[in-house]
Structures are given as structure tokens and as C-alpha cells.
């Protein structure tokens, strides 16, 4: 739970100023492994805490169509698309931000919700990097304790 809260605080630092009817949509990679549930958990926490963002995944749940329908029902009039990935690579460039008809940008636009993509990976966020370093320290300390 604490990691999700820290992640949301870190994500807020990179979010643009939003109008009342705008949200950020974070695009995660997704997975066929049961760990994909983390995306839905984060999305749920954002919704419950009225955090002005949603989470979807390219290759698993929650799919972009679910987000489009939900955001349209909420009356959202614009979204900012951001990768929920360390690097803004192939998925961010092609699946999220491109002018290809199947990209998230074009799908939101076609649904009447203008989308502005941002191509910055989480690795550019200092608070995210600090989370990685803290977890590395915890893992190293645990390894030292177990080796003793």
C-alpha cells in the first residue's frame, strides 16, 4: 500500500496543471503474469482518492476502451497521456502518442476527448528514482542480514 501512495505522490510531481474536467491517463505496459493486477489496484486507488488520473495498460487490464468509456461518463473533456514506464520507448511513442489510428491518442481523440501525449519516462522523475534507491537499500540490508 505504501508503495502505491508514494508512487501517486511522485506522479503528481510530473503532472501538468489540469482544468477541472481534465485528467492524466498513465499507460502501463501490462503483463500476462498475475502482477498485472497492480495496474487495476493503482487505478482504483486513484479513483477512490479522487486523484486526477487513471491507469491503463497496453497488454492487459485495464484496457484503453474501458478508460475511454469511464472518462466520457465522468464528463472528462481532455486527457494528458503519460507513460507509466521507466523509459518512454516504443510503446509510449507508437502505442500512446503516434498519429496511427490505433494509438491511445487517436482513440481518445476519436471518442471526443482530446489527448495530449507527454513522452517522459518515470526514470526522469527524481522521486521515482529515489523509490528505486530506497528499495535497493532495503534489499541489500536484507541480504546482509541473511548472510550473517
MMTF fields as JSON, N, C-alpha, C and O atoms, coordinates in Angstrom:
{
  "mmtfVersion": "1.0.0",
  "mmtfProducer": "UNKNOWN",
  "numBonds": 591,
  "numAtoms": 592,
  "numGroups": 148,
  "numChains": 1,
  "numModels": 1,
  "chainsPerModel": [1],
  "groupsPerChain": [148],
  "chainIdList": ["A"],
  "bondAtomList": [4, 2, 8, 6, 12, 10, 16, 14, 20, 18, 24, 22, 28, 26, 32, 30, 36, 34, 40, 38, 44, 42, 48, 46, 52, 50, 56, 54, 60, 58, 64, 62, 68, 66, 72, 70, 76, 74, 80, 78, 84, 82, 88, 86, 92, 90, 96, 94, 100, 98, 104, 102, 108, 106, 112, 110, 116, 114, 120, 118, 124, 122, 128, 126, 132, 130, 136, 134, 140, 138, 144, 142, 148, 146, 152, 150, 156, 154, 160, 158, 164, 162, 168, 166, 172, 170, 176, 174, 180, 178, 184, 182, 188, 186, 192, 190, 196, 194, 200, 198, 204, 202, 208, 206, 212, 210, 216, 214, 220, 218, 224, 222, 228, 226, 232, 230, 236, 234, 240, 238, 244, 242, 248, 246, 252, 250, 256, 254, 260, 258, 264, 262, 268, 266, 272, 270, 276, 274, 280, 278, 284, 282, 288, 286, 292, 290, 296, 294, 300, 298, 304, 302, 308, 306, 312, 310, 316, 314, 320, 318, 324, 322, 328, 326, 332, 330, 336, 334, 340, 338, 344, 342, 348, 346, 352, 350, 356, 354, 360, 358, 364, 362, 368, 366, 372, 370, 376, 374, 380, 378, 384, 382, 388, 386, 392, 390, 396, 394, 400, 398, 404, 402, 408, 406, 412, 410, 416, 414, 420, 418, 424, 422, 428, 426, 432, 430, 436, 434, 440, 438, 444, 442, 448, 446, 452, 450, 456, 454, 460, 458, 464, 462, 468, 466, 472, 470, 476, 474, 480, 478, 484, 482, 488, 486, 492, 490, 496, 494, 500, 498, 504, 502, 508, 506, 512, 510, 516, 514, 520, 518, 524, 522, 528, 526, 532, 530, 536, 534, 540, 538, 544, 542, 548, 546, 552, 550, 556, 554, 560, 558, 564, 562, 568, 566, 572, 570, 576, 574, 580, 578, 584, 582, 588, 586],
  "bondOrderList": [1, 1, 1, 1, 1, 1, 1, 1, 1, 1, 1, 1, 1, 1, 1, 1, 1, 1, 1, 1, 1, 1, 1, 1, 1, 1, 1, 1, 1, 1, 1, 1, 1, 1, 1, 1, 1, 1, 1, 1, 1, 1, 1, 1, 1, 1, 1, 1, 1, 1, 1, 1, 1, 1, 1, 1, 1, 1, 1, 1, 1, 1, 1, 1, 1, 1, 1, 1, 1, 1, 1, 1, 1, 1, 1, 1, 1, 1, 1, 1, 1, 1, 1, 1, 1, 1, 1, 1, 1, 1, 1, 1, 1, 1, 1, 1, 1, 1, 1, 1, 1, 1, 1, 1, 1, 1, 1, 1, 1, 1, 1, 1, 1, 1, 1, 1, 1, 1, 1, 1, 1, 1, 1, 1, 1, 1, 1, 1, 1, 1, 1, 1, 1, 1, 1, 1, 1, 1, 1, 1, 1, 1, 1, 1, 1, 1, 1],
  "groupList": [{"groupName": "UNK", "atomNameList": ["N", "CA", "C", "O"], "elementList": ["N", "C", "C", "O"], "formalChargeList": [0, 0, 0, 0], "bondAtomList": [1, 0, 2, 1, 3, 2], "bondOrderList": [1, 1, 2], "singleLetterCode": "X", "chemCompType": "L-PEPTIDE LINKING"}],
  "groupTypeList": [0, 0, 0, 0, 0, 0, 0, 0, 0, 0, 0, 0, 0, 0, 0, 0, 0, 0, 0, 0, 0, 0, 0, 0, 0, 0, 0, 0, 0, 0, 0, 0, 0, 0, 0, 0, 0, 0, 0, 0, 0, 0, 0, 0, 0, 0, 0, 0, 0, 0, 0, 0, 0, 0, 0, 0, 0, 0, 0, 0, 0, 0, 0, 0, 0, 0, 0, 0, 0, 0, 0, 0, 0, 0, 0, 0, 0, 0, 0, 0, 0, 0, 0, 0, 0, 0, 0, 0, 0, 0, 0, 0, 0, 0, 0, 0, 0, 0, 0, 0, 0, 0, 0, 0, 0, 0, 0, 0, 0, 0, 0, 0, 0, 0, 0, 0, 0, 0, 0, 0, 0, 0, 0, 0, 0, 0, 0, 0, 0, 0, 0, 0, 0, 0, 0, 0, 0, 0, 0, 0, 0, 0, 0, 0, 0, 0, 0, 0],
  "groupIdList": [1, 2, 3, 4, 5, 6, 7, 8, 9, 10, 11, 12, 13, 14, 15, 16, 17, 18, 19, 20, 21, 22, 23, 24, 25, 26, 27, 28, 29, 30, 31, 32, 33, 34, 35, 36, 37, 38, 39, 40, 41, 42, 43, 44, 45, 46, 47, 48, 49, 50, 51, 52, 53, 54, 55, 56, 57, 58, 59, 60, 61, 62, 63, 64, 65, 66, 67, 68, 69, 70, 71, 72, 73, 74, 75, 76, 77, 78, 79, 80, 81, 82, 83, 84, 85, 86, 87, 88, 89, 90, 91, 92, 93, 94, 95, 96, 97, 98, 99, 100, 101, 102, 103, 104, 105, 106, 107, 108, 109, 110, 111, 112, 113, 114, 115, 116, 117, 118, 119, 120, 121, 122, 123, 124, 125, 126, 127, 128, 129, 130, 131, 132, 133, 134, 135, 136, 137, 138, 139, 140, 141, 142, 143, 144, 145, 146, 147, 148],
  "secStructList": [7, 2, 2, 2, 2, 2, 2, 2, 2, 2, 2, 2, 2, 2, 7, 7, 7, 7, 7, 6, 6, 3, 3, 3, 3, 3, 3, 3, 7, 7, 7, 1, 1, 4, 4, 4, 2, 2, 2, 2, 2, 2, 2, 2, 2, 2, 2, 2, 6, 6, 7, 1, 3, 3, 3, 3, 3, 1, 1, 1, 1, 1, 7, 2, 2, 2, 2, 2, 2, 2, 2, 2, 2, 2, 6, 7, 7, 3, 3, 3, 3, 3, 3, 7, 1, 1, 1, 7, 7, 2, 0, 0, 0, 0, 0, 0, 1, 1, 1, 1, 6, 6, 1, 2, 2, 2, 2, 2, 2, 2, 6, 6, 7, 3, 3, 3, 3, 3, 7, 7, 7, 4, 4, 4, 7, 2, 2, 2, 2, 2, 2, 2, 2, 2, 2, 2, 2, 2, 2, 2, 2, 2, 2, 2, 2, 2, 2, 7],
  "xCoordList": [0.828, 0.0, 0.871, 0.591, 1.921, 2.787, 3.445, 3.592, 3.843, 4.45, 3.477, 3.878, 2.206, 1.215, 1.05, 0.966, 1.005, 0.862, 2.079, 1.933, 3.282, 4.497, 4.504, 4.901, 4.062, 4.019, 3.078, 3.416, 1.903, 0.958, 1.545, 1.359, 2.247, 2.881, 3.947, 4.068, 4.711, 5.752, 5.132, 5.62, 4.065, 3.413, 2.84, 2.883, 2.305, 1.73, 2.788, 2.466, 4.041, 5.117, 5.373, 5.894, 5.011, 5.278, 4.023, 4.091, 2.885, 1.643, 1.52, 1.918, 0.967, 0.746, -0.42, -1.183, -0.551, -1.741, -2.943, -2.894, -4.012, -5.202, -6.401, -6.577, -7.219, -8.523, -9.403, -9.082, -10.488, -11.38, -11.87, -12.092, -12.038, -12.582, -11.503, -11.811, -10.252, -9.154, -8.592, -8.701, -7.989, -7.285, -6.033, -5.885, -5.143, -3.983, -4.322, -4.932, -3.935, -4.062, -2.651, -1.91, -2.29, -0.977, -1.074, -1.946, -0.17, -0.143, 0.941, 2.133, 0.507, 1.439, 1.629, 0.871, 2.639, 2.926, 1.895, 1.351, 1.621, 0.75, 1.569, 2.771, 0.905, 1.609, 0.618, -0.56, 1.103, 0.274, 0.394, -0.383, 1.347, 1.561, 0.487, -0.049, 0.172, -0.863, -0.515, -1.386, 0.731, 1.127, 0.443, 0.502, -0.216, -0.919, -1.982, -2.404, -2.42, -3.446, -2.989, -3.819, -1.684, -1.173, -1.699, -1.935, -1.885, -2.409, -3.833, -4.165, -4.672, -6.055, -6.112, -6.954, -5.217, -5.165, -4.817, -5.471, -3.796, -3.398, -4.52, -4.805, -5.152, -6.264, -7.398, -7.982, -7.707, -8.775, -8.429, -9.272, -7.183, -6.777, -6.88, -7.303, -6.499, -6.603, -8.054, -8.354, -8.945, -10.361, -10.933, -11.599, -10.676, -11.212, -10.688, -11.422, -9.423, -8.825, -9.007, -8.416, -9.82, -10.104, -8.821, -8.733, -7.852, -6.611, -6.948, -7.625, -6.513, -6.97, -6.259, -5.758, -6.226, -5.556, -6.173, -6.849, -5.923, -6.342, -5.169, -4.211, -5.252, -4.191, -4.776, -5.793, -4.128, -4.473, -3.207, -2.105, -3.367, -2.211, -2.328, -3.42, -1.187, -1.152, -1.506, -2.268, -0.954, -1.059, -1.847, -1.729, -2.645, -3.505, -4.571, -4.819, -5.183, -6.258, -5.653, -4.62, -6.26, -7.42, -7.08, -6.104, -7.907, -7.692, -8.134, -8.928, -7.615, -7.899, -9.391, -9.907, -10.087, -11.518, -12.318, -13.284, -11.923, -12.584, -12.384, -13.316, -11.165, -10.875, -11.636, -12.188, -11.665, -12.382, -13.846, -14.38, -14.503, -15.918, -16.128, -17.05, -15.281, -15.406, -15.184, -15.942, -14.151, -13.857, -14.93, -15.267, -15.46, -16.555, -17.763, -18.404, -18.075, -19.197, -18.985, -19.95, -17.725, -17.404, -17.471, -17.434, -17.569, -17.588, -16.21, -16.071, -15.189, -13.831, -13.748, -14.2, -13.168, -13.124, -11.729, -11.551, -10.75, -9.395, -8.52, -8.721, -7.544, -6.61, -5.175, -4.906, -4.278, -2.845, -2.353, -2.524, -1.753, -1.275, 0.188, 1.019, 0.497, 1.874, 2.212, 1.38, 3.44, 3.828, 4.05, 4.665, 3.545, 3.823, 4.893, 4.716, 6.006, 7.13, 8.409, 8.427, 9.47, 10.727, 11.246, 11.79, 11.078, 11.582, 10.415, 9.575, 10.363, 9.347, 9.867, 10.38, 9.727, 10.249, 9.162, 8.256, 9.258, 8.387, 6.904, 6.148, 6.471, 5.038, 4.566, 3.497, 5.358, 4.959, 4.904, 3.966, 5.918, 5.986, 4.915, 4.197, 4.803, 3.905, 2.492, 1.525, 2.352, 1.027, 0.294, -0.935, 1.032, 0.396, 0.291, -0.795, 1.398, 1.473, 1.419, 1.345, 1.453, 1.56, 0.237, -0.813, 0.324, -0.866, -1.491, -2.422, -0.986, -1.567, -2.981, -3.214, -3.899, -5.302, -5.596, -6.631, -4.716, -4.96, -4.229, -4.319, -3.508, -2.792, -3.801, -4.928, -3.374, -4.256, -4.645, -5.794, -3.712, -4.018, -5.159, -6.123, -5.05, -6.065, -7.391, -8.454, -7.343, -8.577, -9.328, -10.552, -8.591, -9.248, -9.802, -10.941, -9.011, -9.477, -10.74, -11.684, -10.766, -11.934, -13.162, -14.294, -12.936, -14.047, -14.503, -15.392, -13.897, -14.288, -13.594, -14.031, -12.517, -11.741, -10.336, -9.508, -10.055, -8.733, -7.615, -7.691, -6.58, -5.482, -4.162, -3.829, -3.422, -2.096, -1.072, -1.051, -0.215, 0.788, 2.032, 2.437, 2.618, 3.863, 4.833, 4.513, 5.993, 6.956, 8.109, 9.252, 7.785, 8.787, 8.569, 7.481, 9.601, 9.503, 9.627, 10.095, 9.205, 9.278, 10.714, 10.95, 11.666, 13.063, 13.545, 14.59, 12.803, 13.156, 12.644, 12.993, 11.819, 11.211, 12.113, 12.292, 12.687, 13.599, 12.968, 13.654, 11.686, 11.029, 10.907, 10.99, 10.713, 10.662, 12.052, 12.185, 13.062, 14.435, 14.752, 15.403, 14.304, 14.533, 13.836, 14.365, 12.659, 11.968, 12.791, 12.91, 13.352, 14.184, 15.402, 15.748, 16.048, 17.233, 16.859, 17.586, 15.737, 15.297, 15.034, 15.41, 14.391, 14.134, 15.433, 15.565, 16.374, 17.671, 18.381, 18.957, 18.343, 18.948, 18.285, 18.969, 16.95, 16.234, 16.654, 16.887, 16.751, 17.133, 18.565, 18.843, 19.467, 20.857, 20.971, 21.702, 20.257, 20.278, 19.735, 20.28, 18.676, 18.109, 19.101, 19.252, 19.771, 20.759, 21.92, 22.415, 22.354, 23.446, 23.005, 23.762, 21.775, 21.252, 21.157, 21.523, 20.673, 20.519, 21.866, 21.992, 22.871, 24.2, 24.951, 25.879, 24.544, 25.262, 24.942, 25.464],
  "yCoordList": [-1.196, 0.0, 1.257, 2.21, 1.256, 2.43, 2.768, 3.941, 1.733, 1.994, 2.703, 3.592, 2.318, 2.966, 4.436, 5.308, 4.699, 6.08, 6.903, 8.021, 6.348, 7.054, 7.285, 8.351, 6.279, 6.42, 7.548, 8.361, 7.603, 8.667, 10.044, 10.992, 10.158, 11.433, 11.803, 12.964, 10.813, 11.061, 11.441, 12.346, 10.755, 11.052, 12.462, 13.149, 12.889, 14.238, 15.292, 16.328, 15.032, 15.987, 16.194, 17.234, 15.212, 15.346, 15.683, 15.865, 15.765, 16.046, 17.535, 18.382, 17.851, 19.26, 19.825, 19.08, 21.135, 21.76, 21.304, 21.253, 20.976, 20.441, 21.346, 21.924, 21.451, 22.079, 21.09, 19.905, 21.568, 20.733, 19.496, 18.449, 19.61, 18.491, 17.705, 16.956, 17.874, 17.123, 16.101, 16.252, 15.059, 14.059, 13.628, 13.837, 13.021, 12.365, 10.886, 10.307, 10.28, 8.834, 8.28, 8.613, 7.422, 6.784, 5.448, 4.631, 5.235, 3.994, 3.075, 3.362, 1.962, 0.934, -0.092, -0.13, -0.919, -1.948, -3.057, -3.449, -3.567, -4.722, -5.991, -5.982, -7.093, -8.362, -9.509, -9.346, -10.669, -11.869, -12.527, -13.425, -12.095, -12.568, -11.955, -10.891, -12.622, -12.098, -10.727, -10.057, -10.306, -8.987, -7.85, -6.7, -8.163, -7.106, -6.458, -5.335, -7.149, -6.603, -5.304, -4.529, -5.059, -3.817, -2.593, -1.553, -2.705, -1.567, -1.232, -0.067, -2.261, -2.045, -1.524, -0.688, -2.019, -1.549, -0.061, 0.713, 0.331, 1.739, 2.602, 3.677, 2.142, 2.884, 3.046, 4.124, 1.979, 2.027, 3.023, 3.819, 2.971, 3.91, 5.351, 6.231, 5.594, 6.946, 7.408, 8.552, 6.523, 6.874, 7.147, 8.161, 6.253, 6.39, 7.656, 8.324, 7.979, 9.154, 10.432, 11.466, 10.351, 11.498, 12.123, 13.336, 11.28, 11.687, 11.931, 11.096, 13.027, 13.369, 12.587, 13.165, 11.274, 10.444, 9.054, 8.646, 8.345, 6.948, 6.16, 6.732, 4.837, 3.947, 2.891, 2.273, 2.688, 1.606, 0.879, 1.287, -0.2, -0.992, -1.361, -1.613, -1.387, -1.725, -3.188, -3.518, -4.071, -5.5, -6.273, -7.496, -5.589, -6.285, -5.314, -4.286, -5.63, -4.844, -3.769, -4.007, -2.618, -2.065, -1.57, -0.85, -1.976, -1.595, -0.151, 0.406, 0.428, 1.825, 2.057, 3.114, 1.111, 1.311, 1.458, 2.22, 0.735, 0.865, 2.281, 2.9, 2.782, 4.134, 5.183, 6.123, 5.025, 5.99, 6.06, 7.152, 4.91, 4.888, 5.521, 6.315, 5.172, 5.685, 7.194, 7.915, 7.664, 9.1, 9.901, 11.011, 9.345, 10.022, 10.139, 11.188, 9.05, 9.075, 10.096, 10.662, 10.332, 11.315, 12.748, 13.692, 12.922, 14.262, 14.861, 16.08, 14.016, 14.496, 15.043, 14.4, 16.235, 16.901, 16.93, 17.456, 16.377, 16.319, 15.462, 15.397, 14.802, 13.986, 14.29, 14.704, 14.074, 14.128, 12.696, 12.081, 12.166, 10.789, 10.751, 11.474, 9.897, 9.77, 8.3, 7.519, 7.919, 6.526, 6.219, 7.002, 5.082, 4.552, 3.478, 2.316, 3.913, 3.048, 3.828, 5.054, 3.125, 3.811, 4.641, 5.727, 4.131, 4.802, 5.031, 4.149, 6.191, 6.468, 5.925, 6.671, 4.618, 3.95, 3.614, 4.412, 2.428, 2.003, 2.123, 2.696, 1.59, 1.647, 3.093, 3.455, 3.911, 5.307, 6.052, 6.803, 5.837, 6.553, 6.069, 6.88, 4.765, 4.218, 3.935, 4.319, 3.267, 2.867, 3.983, 3.981, 4.931, 6.007, 7.296, 7.866, 7.766, 9.141, 9.319, 10.454, 8.254, 8.408, 8.84, 8.844, 9.199, 9.547, 8.318, 8.446, 7.13, 5.876, 5.756, 6.075, 5.306, 5.251, 4.428, 4.628, 3.504, 2.64, 3.116, 2.471, 4.235, 4.729, 5.265, 5.62, 5.314, 5.838, 7.282, 7.667, 8.08, 9.475, 9.542, 10.282, 8.777, 8.821, 8.224, 8.682, 7.214, 6.609, 7.572, 7.675, 8.277, 9.288, 10.407, 10.834, 10.883, 11.944, 11.522, 12.304, 10.288, 9.787, 9.692, 9.782, 9.508, 9.414, 10.796, 10.902, 11.853, 13.205, 13.723, 14.711, 13.064, 13.504, 13.847, 12.95, 15.122, 15.496, 15.007, 15.14, 14.44, 13.847, 14.524, 14.715, 14.881, 15.472, 14.496, 14.262, 13.916, 12.975, 13.678, 14.73, 13.072, 13.526, 12.358, 11.268, 12.561, 11.472, 11.587, 11.846, 11.391, 11.361, 10.092, 9.866, 9.265, 8.041, 8.328, 9.394, 7.367, 7.519, 7.679, 8.27, 7.16, 7.289, 8.727, 9.013, 9.635, 11.055, 11.757, 12.91, 11.066, 11.643, 11.355, 10.19, 12.393, 12.173, 11.385, 10.597, 11.585, 10.87, 9.377, 8.547, 9.032, 7.62, 7.003, 5.892, 7.711, 7.202, 6.988, 6.006, 7.889, 7.748, 6.504, 5.836, 6.189, 4.966, 3.731, 2.806, 3.713, 2.582, 2.442, 1.333, 3.55, 3.513, 3.006, 2.199, 3.47, 3.021, 1.516, 0.823, 1.013, -0.431, -1.216, -2.308, -0.677, -1.336, -1.411, -2.445, -0.325, -0.328, -1.379, -2.11, -1.455, -2.452, -3.863, -4.706, -4.12, -5.452, -5.789, -6.916, -4.827, -5.064, -5.32, -6.216, -4.544, -4.753, -6.126, -6.794, -6.55, -7.875, -8.966, -9.956, -8.792, -9.777, -9.873, -10.968, -8.745, -8.741, -9.452, -10.234, -9.174, -9.825, -11.336, -12.097, -11.771, -13.206, -13.896, -15.074, -13.184, -13.773, -13.89, -14.689, -13.093, -13.086, -14.301, -14.438],
  "zCoordList": [0.0, 0.0, 0.0, -0.727, 0.814, 0.914, -0.426, -0.771, -1.182, -2.491, -3.428, -4.18, -3.388, -4.243, -3.858, -4.723, -2.553, -2.077, -2.499, -2.991, -2.307, -2.728, -4.234, -4.706, -4.982, -6.441, -6.843, -7.703, -6.228, -6.569, -6.243, -7.007, -5.121, -4.77, -5.799, -6.189, -6.232, -7.236, -8.578, -9.255, -8.962, -10.238, -10.25, -11.271, -9.115, -9.053, -9.393, -9.974, -9.035, -9.297, -10.79, -11.192, -11.609, -13.044, -13.845, -15.06, -13.17, -13.88, -14.205, -13.405, -15.377, -15.713, -14.916, -14.302, -14.93, -14.35, -15.16, -16.389, -14.468, -15.139, -14.912, -13.84, -15.947, -15.769, -15.001, -14.917, -14.453, -13.636, -14.391, -13.784, -15.7, -16.478, -17.227, -18.153, -16.831, -17.448, -16.469, -15.252, -17.028, -16.225, -16.964, -18.168, -16.206, -16.789, -16.918, -16.018, -18.019, -18.19, -18.305, -19.229, -17.344, -17.352, -18.073, -17.776, -19.021, -19.796, -19.249, -19.361, -18.653, -18.219, -19.316, -20.285, -19.159, -20.163, -20.114, -21.146, -18.923, -18.774, -18.721, -18.989, -18.369, -18.229, -18.299, -17.983, -18.716, -18.668, -17.293, -16.969, -16.493, -15.133, -14.226, -14.536, -13.108, -12.215, -11.63, -11.075, -11.746, -11.244, -11.998, -11.564, -13.138, -13.873, -12.996, -13.269, -11.946, -11.057, -10.397, -9.923, -10.36, -9.767, -10.508, -9.893, -11.823, -12.593, -12.154, -11.935, -12.027, -11.61, -10.176, -9.85, -9.322, -7.938, -7.894, -7.196, -8.633, -8.666, -9.238, -8.711, -10.305, -10.904, -9.898, -9.783, -9.172, -8.17, -7.056, -6.643, -6.575, -5.522, -6.004, -5.253, -7.246, -7.792, -7.823, -7.481, -8.229, -8.311, -6.922, -6.714, -5.977, -4.622, -3.942, -3.214, -4.181, -3.546, -4.368, -4.06, -5.401, -6.269, -6.833, -7.023, -7.088, -7.732, -9.199, -9.798, -9.803, -11.16, -12.267, -13.231, -12.109, -13.109, -13.116, -12.171, -14.201, -14.353, -14.903, -15.422, -14.784, -15.248, -16.163, -15.846, -17.299, -18.212, -18.605, -18.238, -19.355, -19.768, -21.236, -21.745, -21.905, -23.329, -23.545, -24.454, -22.707, -22.969, -21.919, -21.844, -21.109, -20.152, -19.657, -20.287, -18.563, -17.967, -17.068, -16.443, -16.989, -17.672, -19.085, -19.298, -20.022, -21.421, -21.662, -20.904, -22.711, -23.023, -23.272, -22.91, -23.872, -24.141, -22.851, -22.802, -21.81, -20.507, -19.974, -19.46, -20.101, -19.619, -20.414, -19.842, -21.726, -22.567, -22.159, -21.967, -22.023, -21.635, -20.261, -20.071, -19.317, -17.957, -17.906, -17.257, -18.586, -18.571, -19.304, -18.893, -20.377, -21.083, -20.151, -20.091, -19.417, -18.477, -17.358, -16.844, -16.981, -15.942, -16.462, -15.672, -17.765, -18.332, -18.543, -18.645, -18.608, -18.849, -20.272, -21.22, -20.414, -21.725, -22.34, -23.439, -21.653, -22.187, -21.298, -20.086, -21.912, -21.141, -21.557, -22.685, -20.626, -20.871, -20.73, -19.677, -21.768, -21.773, -21.359, -21.91, -20.38, -19.895, -19.715, -19.253, -20.081, -19.872, -18.39, -17.666, -17.959, -16.625, -16.804, -16.436, -17.382, -17.735, -17.465, -17.572, -17.119, -16.801, -17.959, -17.758, -19.171, -20.363, -21.322, -21.502, -21.925, -22.944, -24.271, -25.104, -24.451, -25.638, -26.638, -26.879, -27.22, -28.316, -27.992, -28.778, -26.841, -26.512, -26.358, -26.85, -25.681, -25.483, -26.81, -27.075, -27.637, -28.912, -29.882, -30.466, -30.057, -31.078, -30.586, -31.245, -29.434, -28.956, -28.229, -28.17, -27.679, -26.935, -27.736, -27.843, -28.302, -28.796, -30.306, -30.774, -31.077, -32.531, -33.165, -32.524, -34.431, -35.203, -35.858, -36.654, -35.529, -36.008, -35.437, -34.271, -36.244, -35.85, -34.619, -33.985, -34.258, -33.11, -31.852, -30.807, -31.941, -30.755, -29.734, -30.079, -28.489, -27.451, -27.751, -27.534, -28.244, -28.577, -29.584, -29.389, -30.649, -31.7, -31.229, -31.648, -30.369, -29.859, -28.94, -29.012, -28.075, -27.242, -28.117, -27.927, -29.072, -29.968, -30.705, -30.813, -31.215, -31.952, -31.056, -31.532, -29.753, -28.803, -28.331, -27.486, -28.876, -28.496, -27.247, -26.657, -26.843, -25.683, -26.177, -26.337, -26.421, -26.929, -26.005, -24.783, -26.621, -25.862, -26.205, -27.374, -25.171, -25.319, -24.763, -23.554, -25.611, -25.102, -24.562, -25.054, -23.547, -22.939, -23.003, -22.53, -23.569, -23.745, -22.748, -23.124, -21.487, -20.418, -19.613, -19.083, -19.52, -18.728, -17.242, -16.84, -16.43, -14.98, -14.491, -13.437, -15.246, -14.863, -14.829, -14.245, -15.444, -15.421, -14.166, -13.91, -13.386, -12.193, -10.985, -10.628, -10.345, -9.215, -8.062, -7.41, -7.806, -6.712, -7.028, -6.123, -8.285, -8.689, -8.524, -8.011, -8.95, -8.789, -7.312, -6.956, -6.457, -5.015, -4.473, -3.584, -4.999, -4.576, -4.942, -4.138, -6.133, -6.552, -5.644, -5.237, -5.327, -4.468, -3.075, -2.496, -2.537, -1.211, -1.204, -0.259, -2.252, -2.334, -2.482, -1.928, -3.212, -3.355, -2.003, -1.661, -1.234, 0.103, 0.992, 1.708, 0.945, 1.746, 1.358, 2.224, 0.063, -0.413, -0.004, 0.407, -0.112, 0.283, 1.783, 2.205, 2.585, 4.035, 4.4, 5.279, 3.739, 3.984, 3.589, 4.305, 2.467, 2.014, 3.002, 3.27, 3.542, 4.52, 5.799, 6.374, 6.24, 7.446, 7.258, 8.154, 6.106, 5.848, 5.707, 6.039, 5.222, 5.04, 6.371, 6.5, 7.349, 8.641, 9.485, 10.592]
}
